[in-house]
Coordinates of C-alpha atoms in Angstrom, one line a residue:
M1 CA 32.9 -102.4 -100.1
S2 CA 31.3 -105.8 -99.5
A3 CA 31.0 -106.9 -95.9
E4 CA 33.2 -109.8 -94.9
K5 CA 31.0 -112.8 -94.3
S6 CA 32.9 -113.9 -91.2
N7 CA 32.2 -110.5 -89.5
L8 CA 28.4 -110.7 -90.0
I9 CA 26.0 -111.5 -87.1
A10 CA 23.1 -113.8 -87.9
G11 CA 19.7 -112.3 -86.8
N12 CA 16.1 -113.5 -87.2
T13 CA 15.7 -111.4 -90.3
G14 CA 19.1 -112.2 -91.9
D15 CA 22.7 -111.1 -91.5
W16 CA 23.7 -107.8 -89.8
E17 CA 26.9 -105.8 -90.0
I18 CA 28.5 -103.9 -87.1
V19 CA 30.0 -100.5 -87.8
I20 CA 32.5 -99.3 -85.2
G21 CA 34.3 -96.0 -84.8
L22 CA 36.6 -95.2 -81.8
E23 CA 37.5 -92.0 -80.0
V24 CA 40.6 -92.8 -78.0
H25 CA 41.7 -90.5 -75.3
A26 CA 45.5 -90.8 -74.8
Q27 CA 47.2 -88.9 -71.9
V28 CA 50.1 -87.0 -73.2
T29 CA 53.5 -87.9 -71.7
S30 CA 54.5 -84.7 -70.0
R31 CA 55.6 -83.8 -66.5
S32 CA 53.0 -81.0 -66.2
K33 CA 49.5 -80.3 -67.4
L34 CA 48.3 -78.7 -70.6
F35 CA 47.7 -75.2 -69.3
S36 CA 49.4 -75.2 -65.9
G37 CA 52.6 -76.2 -64.1
A38 CA 50.9 -78.8 -61.8
S39 CA 52.3 -82.3 -61.8
T40 CA 50.8 -85.2 -63.7
T41 CA 52.2 -88.0 -61.5
F42 CA 49.8 -91.0 -61.2
G43 CA 48.6 -92.2 -57.8
S44 CA 49.2 -89.0 -55.7
E45 CA 47.0 -88.0 -52.8
P46 CA 43.6 -86.6 -54.0
N47 CA 43.7 -82.8 -54.8
S48 CA 47.5 -82.6 -54.2
Q49 CA 48.3 -81.7 -57.8
V50 CA 45.9 -78.8 -58.5
S51 CA 47.1 -75.3 -59.5
L52 CA 44.9 -72.2 -59.3
V53 CA 44.4 -72.6 -63.1
D54 CA 43.1 -76.2 -62.7
S55 CA 40.7 -75.2 -59.9
A56 CA 39.4 -72.2 -62.0
M57 CA 40.2 -69.5 -59.5
P58 CA 39.1 -66.0 -60.8
G59 CA 41.6 -64.2 -62.9
M60 CA 43.8 -67.3 -63.7
L61 CA 44.8 -67.6 -67.3
P62 CA 45.9 -70.8 -69.1
V63 CA 49.4 -70.9 -70.6
I64 CA 50.1 -73.5 -73.2
N65 CA 52.6 -76.3 -72.5
E66 CA 55.0 -76.4 -75.4
E67 CA 56.0 -80.1 -74.8
C68 CA 52.3 -81.2 -75.0
V69 CA 52.0 -79.5 -78.4
R70 CA 55.2 -81.1 -79.6
Q71 CA 54.0 -84.6 -78.5
A72 CA 50.7 -84.1 -80.4
V73 CA 52.6 -83.2 -83.6
R74 CA 54.9 -86.2 -83.1
T75 CA 51.9 -88.4 -82.7
G76 CA 50.3 -87.0 -85.9
L77 CA 53.4 -87.7 -87.8
G78 CA 53.6 -91.2 -86.5
L79 CA 50.0 -91.8 -87.7
N80 CA 50.9 -90.6 -91.2
A81 CA 48.5 -87.7 -90.6
A82 CA 48.3 -84.2 -91.9
I83 CA 49.7 -81.6 -89.4
N84 CA 47.6 -78.5 -89.5
R85 CA 49.8 -75.4 -89.6
F86 CA 47.1 -73.4 -88.0
S87 CA 44.9 -74.7 -85.2
V88 CA 42.6 -73.1 -82.5
F89 CA 41.6 -73.9 -79.0
D90 CA 37.9 -73.7 -78.2
R91 CA 35.8 -73.7 -75.1
K92 CA 33.4 -76.6 -75.0
N93 CA 30.7 -75.5 -72.6
Y94 CA 28.9 -77.8 -70.2
F95 CA 28.5 -77.9 -66.5
Y96 CA 29.7 -80.8 -64.4
A97 CA 31.0 -80.9 -60.8
D98 CA 34.5 -82.2 -61.8
L99 CA 35.0 -79.4 -64.4
P100 CA 35.5 -76.3 -62.3
Q101 CA 35.6 -73.8 -65.2
G102 CA 32.2 -74.8 -66.5
Y103 CA 33.8 -75.5 -69.9
Q104 CA 36.6 -77.7 -71.2
I105 CA 39.4 -76.3 -73.3
S106 CA 39.4 -78.5 -76.4
Q107 CA 39.6 -78.1 -80.2
F108 CA 36.6 -78.3 -82.5
K109 CA 36.7 -77.1 -86.1
Q110 CA 40.5 -76.5 -86.4
P111 CA 42.3 -79.4 -84.7
I112 CA 46.1 -79.7 -84.5
V113 CA 46.2 -82.9 -86.6
G114 CA 44.0 -83.9 -89.6
E115 CA 43.5 -87.1 -91.5
G116 CA 45.8 -90.2 -91.1
V117 CA 45.8 -94.0 -91.3
I118 CA 46.7 -97.0 -89.2
T119 CA 47.3 -100.5 -90.7
V120 CA 46.3 -103.4 -88.4
D121 CA 47.3 -107.1 -88.7
L122 CA 44.5 -109.6 -88.5
P123 CA 44.4 -113.4 -88.3
G124 CA 45.3 -115.3 -91.4
G125 CA 47.9 -112.8 -92.6
R126 CA 45.3 -110.2 -93.5
S127 CA 45.8 -106.5 -92.9
K128 CA 43.3 -103.6 -92.9
T129 CA 43.8 -99.9 -93.1
I130 CA 41.7 -97.8 -90.6
G131 CA 41.3 -94.1 -91.3
I132 CA 42.1 -91.5 -88.7
E133 CA 39.7 -88.5 -88.9
R134 CA 41.6 -86.1 -86.6
L135 CA 43.6 -85.7 -83.4
H136 CA 43.0 -82.8 -81.1
L137 CA 44.4 -81.6 -77.8
E138 CA 42.2 -81.1 -74.8
Q139 CA 42.3 -80.9 -71.1
D140 CA 41.0 -83.8 -68.9
A141 CA 38.3 -83.3 -66.3
G142 CA 38.6 -84.2 -62.6
K143 CA 37.1 -87.3 -61.1
S144 CA 33.8 -87.7 -59.2
I145 CA 33.8 -90.4 -56.5
H146 CA 30.4 -91.6 -55.4
D147 CA 31.2 -94.5 -53.1
Q148 CA 32.9 -92.7 -50.1
S149 CA 29.7 -91.5 -48.5
P150 CA 25.9 -92.3 -48.6
T151 CA 25.0 -88.6 -49.0
K152 CA 28.0 -86.9 -50.7
S153 CA 30.1 -87.1 -53.9
Y154 CA 33.8 -86.4 -53.5
I155 CA 35.8 -84.6 -56.2
D156 CA 39.5 -85.2 -57.0
L157 CA 40.9 -82.5 -59.3
N158 CA 44.3 -84.1 -59.8
R159 CA 43.4 -85.0 -63.4
S160 CA 41.8 -81.7 -64.1
G161 CA 43.8 -80.0 -66.8
V162 CA 45.9 -83.1 -67.7
A163 CA 46.7 -83.0 -71.4
L164 CA 44.8 -85.5 -73.6
M165 CA 45.0 -86.3 -77.3
E166 CA 41.6 -87.4 -78.6
I167 CA 42.3 -89.6 -81.6
V168 CA 39.1 -90.1 -83.7
S169 CA 38.9 -92.9 -86.1
R170 CA 36.7 -93.2 -89.1
P171 CA 33.8 -95.8 -88.8
D172 CA 36.0 -98.4 -90.6
M173 CA 35.9 -101.3 -88.2
R174 CA 33.5 -104.2 -88.7
S175 CA 34.1 -106.4 -85.7
A176 CA 35.2 -106.4 -82.0
E177 CA 38.4 -108.2 -83.2
E178 CA 39.2 -105.3 -85.6
A179 CA 38.6 -102.7 -82.9
A180 CA 40.9 -104.6 -80.5
A181 CA 43.6 -104.8 -83.2
Y182 CA 43.3 -101.0 -83.9
V183 CA 43.7 -100.1 -80.2
K184 CA 46.6 -102.4 -79.8
K185 CA 48.4 -101.0 -82.8
L186 CA 47.6 -97.4 -81.8
R187 CA 49.0 -98.1 -78.3
S188 CA 52.1 -99.6 -79.8
I189 CA 52.7 -96.6 -82.0
L190 CA 52.2 -94.1 -79.1
R191 CA 54.6 -96.1 -76.9
Y192 CA 57.3 -96.2 -79.6
L193 CA 56.9 -92.4 -80.0
G194 CA 57.0 -91.9 -76.3
T195 CA 53.9 -89.6 -76.5
C196 CA 51.6 -91.8 -74.2
D197 CA 52.5 -94.7 -71.9
G198 CA 49.3 -96.6 -73.0
N199 CA 48.6 -97.8 -69.4
M200 CA 44.9 -98.4 -69.7
Q201 CA 44.6 -99.7 -66.1
E202 CA 45.8 -96.3 -64.9
G203 CA 43.4 -94.4 -67.2
S204 CA 46.1 -92.9 -69.4
M205 CA 44.4 -94.5 -72.4
R206 CA 40.7 -95.1 -72.7
A207 CA 38.2 -95.3 -75.5
D208 CA 34.7 -94.1 -76.3
V209 CA 33.3 -96.8 -78.6
N210 CA 30.6 -95.9 -81.2
V211 CA 28.6 -98.9 -82.3
S212 CA 25.8 -99.1 -84.9
V213 CA 24.3 -102.0 -86.9
R214 CA 22.9 -102.2 -90.5
K215 CA 22.1 -104.7 -93.1
P216 CA 25.1 -105.2 -95.4
G217 CA 25.2 -102.4 -98.0
D218 CA 22.6 -100.2 -96.2
E219 CA 23.1 -96.6 -94.9
L220 CA 24.7 -96.2 -91.5
G221 CA 22.5 -97.0 -88.6
T222 CA 21.9 -94.9 -85.5
R223 CA 24.9 -95.2 -83.2
C224 CA 25.3 -95.5 -79.5
E225 CA 28.5 -94.4 -77.7
I226 CA 29.9 -96.5 -74.9
K227 CA 32.0 -94.2 -72.7
N228 CA 35.4 -94.6 -71.1
V229 CA 36.2 -98.2 -71.7
N230 CA 39.7 -98.8 -70.2
S231 CA 40.4 -102.4 -71.2
I232 CA 40.7 -104.1 -74.6
R233 CA 38.8 -107.2 -73.3
F234 CA 36.0 -105.1 -71.9
M235 CA 35.8 -103.1 -75.2
Q236 CA 35.3 -106.4 -77.2
Q237 CA 32.6 -107.6 -74.8
A238 CA 30.9 -104.2 -74.9
I239 CA 30.8 -104.2 -78.7
E240 CA 29.5 -107.8 -78.9
Y241 CA 26.8 -107.1 -76.4
E242 CA 25.7 -103.7 -77.8
A243 CA 25.5 -105.0 -81.4
R244 CA 23.2 -107.8 -80.4
R245 CA 21.1 -105.5 -78.2
Q246 CA 20.6 -103.1 -81.2
I247 CA 19.8 -106.0 -83.6
E248 CA 17.1 -107.4 -81.2
I249 CA 15.5 -104.0 -80.8
I250 CA 15.3 -103.4 -84.6
E251 CA 14.1 -106.9 -85.4
E252 CA 11.3 -106.5 -82.8
G253 CA 10.1 -103.3 -84.6
G254 CA 11.8 -100.8 -82.3
I255 CA 14.2 -97.9 -83.1
I256 CA 17.6 -97.2 -81.7
D257 CA 17.9 -94.0 -79.6
Q258 CA 21.2 -92.1 -80.1
E259 CA 22.5 -92.1 -76.6
T260 CA 25.6 -92.5 -74.4
R261 CA 25.9 -95.8 -72.6
L262 CA 28.2 -97.3 -70.0
F263 CA 29.6 -100.9 -69.9
D264 CA 29.1 -102.8 -66.7
A265 CA 32.0 -105.3 -66.6
N266 CA 30.4 -107.3 -63.8
K267 CA 27.2 -108.0 -65.8
G268 CA 28.9 -107.9 -69.2
E269 CA 26.3 -105.5 -70.6
T270 CA 25.8 -101.9 -71.5
R271 CA 23.3 -99.6 -69.9
S272 CA 21.9 -96.1 -70.7
M273 CA 23.7 -93.1 -69.3
R274 CA 22.2 -90.1 -71.1
S275 CA 20.9 -89.0 -74.5
K276 CA 23.7 -88.3 -76.8
E277 CA 24.6 -84.6 -77.2
E278 CA 25.4 -83.0 -80.6
A279 CA 28.1 -80.4 -81.1
H280 CA 25.6 -77.5 -80.9
D281 CA 24.6 -78.6 -77.4
Y282 CA 28.0 -77.8 -76.2
R283 CA 28.2 -74.2 -77.5
Y284 CA 31.8 -74.2 -78.8
F285 CA 33.6 -70.9 -79.3
P286 CA 37.3 -70.0 -79.6
D287 CA 39.0 -69.5 -76.3
P288 CA 39.7 -65.8 -76.0
D289 CA 42.6 -66.4 -73.6
L290 CA 44.6 -68.6 -76.0
L291 CA 46.2 -67.5 -79.3
P292 CA 45.9 -69.9 -82.3
L293 CA 48.8 -72.4 -82.7
V294 CA 50.8 -71.6 -85.9
F295 CA 53.6 -74.0 -87.0
S296 CA 56.4 -73.4 -89.5
E297 CA 57.4 -76.0 -92.1
E298 CA 60.8 -76.2 -90.4
F299 CA 59.3 -77.1 -87.0
V300 CA 57.3 -80.0 -88.5
A301 CA 60.2 -81.2 -90.6
A302 CA 62.5 -81.1 -87.5
E303 CA 60.0 -83.2 -85.5
K304 CA 59.6 -85.7 -88.4
A305 CA 63.4 -86.1 -88.6
K306 CA 63.5 -87.1 -84.9
L307 CA 60.9 -89.9 -85.1
P308 CA 62.1 -93.5 -84.2
E309 CA 61.7 -96.5 -86.5
L310 CA 58.0 -97.3 -86.0
P311 CA 56.3 -100.8 -85.7
D312 CA 55.4 -101.2 -89.4
A313 CA 58.9 -100.2 -90.6
K314 CA 60.5 -102.4 -88.0
K315 CA 58.2 -105.3 -88.9
A316 CA 59.1 -105.0 -92.6
R317 CA 62.8 -104.9 -91.8
F318 CA 62.5 -108.0 -89.5
M319 CA 60.8 -109.9 -92.3
A320 CA 63.3 -108.8 -94.9
D321 CA 66.6 -109.1 -92.9
F322 CA 65.7 -112.0 -90.6
G323 CA 63.4 -114.0 -92.8
L324 CA 60.6 -114.0 -90.1
S325 CA 57.0 -114.7 -90.8
L326 CA 54.5 -111.9 -90.6
Y327 CA 53.1 -113.4 -87.5
D328 CA 56.4 -113.7 -85.7
A329 CA 57.6 -110.2 -86.8
A330 CA 54.3 -108.6 -85.6
I331 CA 54.6 -110.2 -82.2
L332 CA 58.2 -109.1 -81.8
V333 CA 57.7 -105.5 -82.8
E334 CA 54.6 -104.8 -80.7
E335 CA 56.7 -103.3 -77.9
Q336 CA 60.0 -101.4 -78.6
E337 CA 61.7 -103.2 -75.7
T338 CA 60.7 -106.6 -77.1
A339 CA 62.1 -105.7 -80.5
A340 CA 65.4 -104.5 -79.0
F341 CA 65.7 -107.7 -76.9
Y342 CA 65.1 -109.8 -80.0
E343 CA 67.8 -108.0 -82.1
K344 CA 70.4 -108.6 -79.3
V345 CA 69.5 -112.3 -79.2
A346 CA 69.5 -112.7 -83.0
A347 CA 72.8 -110.9 -83.5
G348 CA 75.2 -113.4 -85.1
R349 CA 72.8 -116.3 -84.5
D350 CA 70.0 -118.1 -86.4
P351 CA 67.3 -115.4 -86.4
K352 CA 64.4 -117.8 -86.7
M353 CA 65.6 -120.0 -83.8
A354 CA 66.0 -116.8 -81.8
A355 CA 62.4 -115.8 -82.6
N356 CA 61.0 -119.3 -81.7
W357 CA 62.8 -119.4 -78.4
M358 CA 61.5 -115.9 -77.5
I359 CA 57.9 -116.4 -78.6
T360 CA 57.4 -119.9 -77.4
E361 CA 59.6 -120.5 -74.3
L362 CA 60.4 -117.0 -73.0
F363 CA 57.0 -115.4 -73.5
G364 CA 55.2 -118.6 -72.4
N365 CA 57.1 -118.7 -69.1
L366 CA 56.7 -114.9 -68.5
N367 CA 52.9 -115.2 -69.1
K368 CA 52.7 -118.1 -66.7
A369 CA 54.7 -116.3 -64.0
G370 CA 52.7 -113.0 -64.6
K371 CA 55.9 -111.1 -65.4
D372 CA 56.8 -108.7 -68.2
L373 CA 60.0 -108.7 -70.2
S374 CA 61.8 -106.2 -67.9
E375 CA 61.4 -108.7 -65.0
S376 CA 62.6 -111.7 -66.9
P377 CA 65.3 -113.8 -65.1
V378 CA 66.6 -114.8 -68.5
D379 CA 68.1 -111.8 -70.3
E380 CA 69.3 -111.4 -73.9
A381 CA 72.8 -112.7 -73.1
K382 CA 71.5 -115.8 -71.3
L383 CA 69.0 -116.7 -74.0
G384 CA 71.7 -116.2 -76.7
G385 CA 74.1 -118.4 -74.7
L386 CA 71.5 -121.2 -74.6
I387 CA 71.0 -120.9 -78.4
D388 CA 74.7 -121.1 -78.9
L389 CA 74.8 -124.5 -77.0
I390 CA 72.1 -125.9 -79.3
T391 CA 73.9 -124.6 -82.4
D392 CA 77.3 -126.1 -81.5
N393 CA 75.7 -129.4 -80.6
T394 CA 76.6 -129.2 -76.9
I395 CA 73.0 -129.9 -76.0
S396 CA 69.9 -131.1 -78.0
G397 CA 66.8 -129.0 -78.6
R398 CA 64.9 -131.3 -76.2
I399 CA 67.4 -130.9 -73.4
A400 CA 67.6 -127.2 -74.0
K401 CA 63.9 -126.9 -72.9
D402 CA 64.8 -128.4 -69.6
V403 CA 67.8 -126.1 -69.3
F404 CA 65.7 -123.1 -70.1
A405 CA 63.2 -124.1 -67.4
E406 CA 66.0 -124.2 -64.9
M407 CA 67.4 -120.9 -66.1
F408 CA 64.0 -119.2 -65.7
E409 CA 63.7 -120.7 -62.2
S410 CA 67.3 -120.1 -60.9
G411 CA 68.6 -117.2 -63.0
K412 CA 71.7 -119.2 -63.8
D413 CA 73.2 -119.2 -67.3
A414 CA 73.0 -122.2 -69.6
P415 CA 76.6 -123.4 -69.6
T416 CA 76.6 -123.5 -65.8
I417 CA 73.4 -125.6 -65.7
V418 CA 74.7 -128.0 -68.4
E419 CA 77.9 -128.6 -66.5
E420 CA 76.3 -128.9 -63.1
K421 CA 73.7 -131.5 -64.3
G422 CA 76.0 -133.3 -66.8
L423 CA 73.7 -132.6 -69.7
R424 CA 76.3 -132.3 -72.4
Q425 CA 75.2 -134.0 -75.6
V426 CA 76.7 -137.4 -76.5
T427 CA 78.4 -137.0 -79.9
D428 CA 80.8 -139.8 -79.5
T429 CA 80.1 -142.3 -82.3
G430 CA 81.3 -145.3 -80.3
A431 CA 79.1 -144.4 -77.3
I432 CA 76.0 -144.0 -79.5
E433 CA 76.7 -147.3 -81.2
E434 CA 76.9 -149.0 -77.9
L435 CA 73.4 -147.6 -77.0
I436 CA 72.0 -148.8 -80.3
D437 CA 73.5 -152.3 -79.9
S438 CA 71.9 -152.5 -76.4
V439 CA 68.5 -151.5 -77.7
M440 CA 68.6 -153.9 -80.7
A441 CA 69.7 -156.8 -78.4
S442 CA 66.7 -156.2 -76.1
Q443 CA 64.2 -155.7 -78.9
A444 CA 65.2 -158.6 -81.2
E445 CA 61.6 -159.3 -82.3
K446 CA 61.0 -155.7 -83.3
V447 CA 64.3 -155.7 -85.2
A448 CA 63.0 -158.7 -87.2
E449 CA 59.7 -157.0 -87.8
Y450 CA 61.5 -153.8 -89.0
R451 CA 63.7 -155.8 -91.3
S452 CA 60.6 -157.6 -92.7
G453 CA 59.3 -154.3 -94.0
K454 CA 57.7 -152.5 -91.0
D455 CA 59.6 -149.2 -91.6
K456 CA 57.3 -147.3 -89.2
L457 CA 59.1 -149.0 -86.3
F458 CA 62.1 -146.8 -87.0
G459 CA 60.7 -144.0 -84.7
F460 CA 60.3 -146.6 -81.9
F461 CA 64.0 -147.4 -82.0
V462 CA 65.0 -143.8 -82.1
G463 CA 62.9 -143.2 -79.0
Q464 CA 64.4 -146.2 -77.2
V465 CA 68.0 -145.0 -77.9
M466 CA 67.2 -141.5 -76.7
K467 CA 65.6 -142.9 -73.6
Q468 CA 68.7 -145.0 -72.9
S469 CA 70.9 -141.9 -73.3
Q470 CA 68.5 -139.8 -71.0
G471 CA 68.0 -137.5 -74.0
K472 CA 71.7 -136.7 -74.3
A473 CA 72.5 -138.5 -77.6
N474 CA 72.8 -136.3 -80.6
P475 CA 69.5 -137.0 -82.5
A476 CA 71.0 -136.6 -86.0
M477 CA 73.8 -139.1 -85.2
V478 CA 71.3 -141.5 -83.7
N479 CA 69.2 -141.5 -86.8
E480 CA 72.2 -142.0 -89.1
L481 CA 73.8 -144.8 -87.2
L482 CA 70.5 -146.6 -86.4
K483 CA 69.7 -146.7 -90.1
K484 CA 73.0 -148.4 -90.9
K485 CA 72.7 -150.9 -88.0
L486 CA 69.0 -151.8 -88.7
A487 CA 69.8 -152.3 -92.4
G488 CA 72.0 -155.2 -91.1

């Protein structure tokens, strides 16, 4: 496949292509951990949610959480991926202070979910399919805290044993923009499914980013892995920086060391953490305390039947049923709550007008106010009520923007504001003719110019009439009557 020219980076020796693969760790939505009954609530006191299993007390045995397994299967189905009927839990052995057992229970050769795909929307109406290599279940480690004491590290085991889905992509992305689109789409699917809340700021979704560079068409280069990136913006910055760092090294005659790196958000750069381990360094072997997972066809079919309408299907329906553009439909289906809000506003109304008011006015004001849709002072009924007033010519589109601003500020509905402020549109022919006569009398020279062939002045007259009416005159009627009057 030829590299897209727009994605290439210019170096001193010619163009370079970035190759990106992502390992996304998504915390499974469940009340308890993967192998214990301890709570998974975020923000609790350190070490307050740790069972004897999580702290690796002698003789404690893991017991699989059925809900976590079900959530992983639902996620696999949502990613159009193969569900493996037989999967095995392995011990991944390495020593670290926040991993009390000395090994992580994960999956290696036989994961719960196999190959799948995600289609992402890109600027210019383009789309791209990114391959999913696998999804496996594993337990999270605890957290080491190094800034509480000059001589000690503190360990919080609240996250120890929390269920994670590690979703591994193929190295199919070729720019930071594509990687961002992939993570956004993946997060959207997980939230629709209810299998992960996608809150990157709380650490319930984070990515390990594998980056390498090559000359277009060459073999894959040596990759570096940037660990635990928990923001889409930081991920894009990390990719851009790391790609340029690797290109500089290669062009100066150096070689890339395969290693694990961290992204320093303050400096906007990556730095070396440790040399990259290979699978054999971890010494995987099947966990003797856990039986393999075996699924029946009936179990998988039953889970598939319970899936909600997912973003791609909803987007296609919005385009077909409501006549929306790809761009508008993609924005409106990104979150399930947004799509539901839109469908209520659009019911029985002009669907394109509903989309425009949501995307431009509502989202614009919410962004400015730093609020999300659930906090909006303008709900579905109020926005629909405003659109109704435009449709039945009670107010003009321009006045509607002022009404919306007042609605957002006060929480009042549109009819109340229109009545209180006397904003009802003037549709009385006689009243509009009076306004036109007044404008023409005060602009006699311009009227003469217009009649001598200066057609472009028509917009000036429309503006003057609307100004006289304080924006309340019906624009279509103003245009129609003005044409007749100016024609003499």
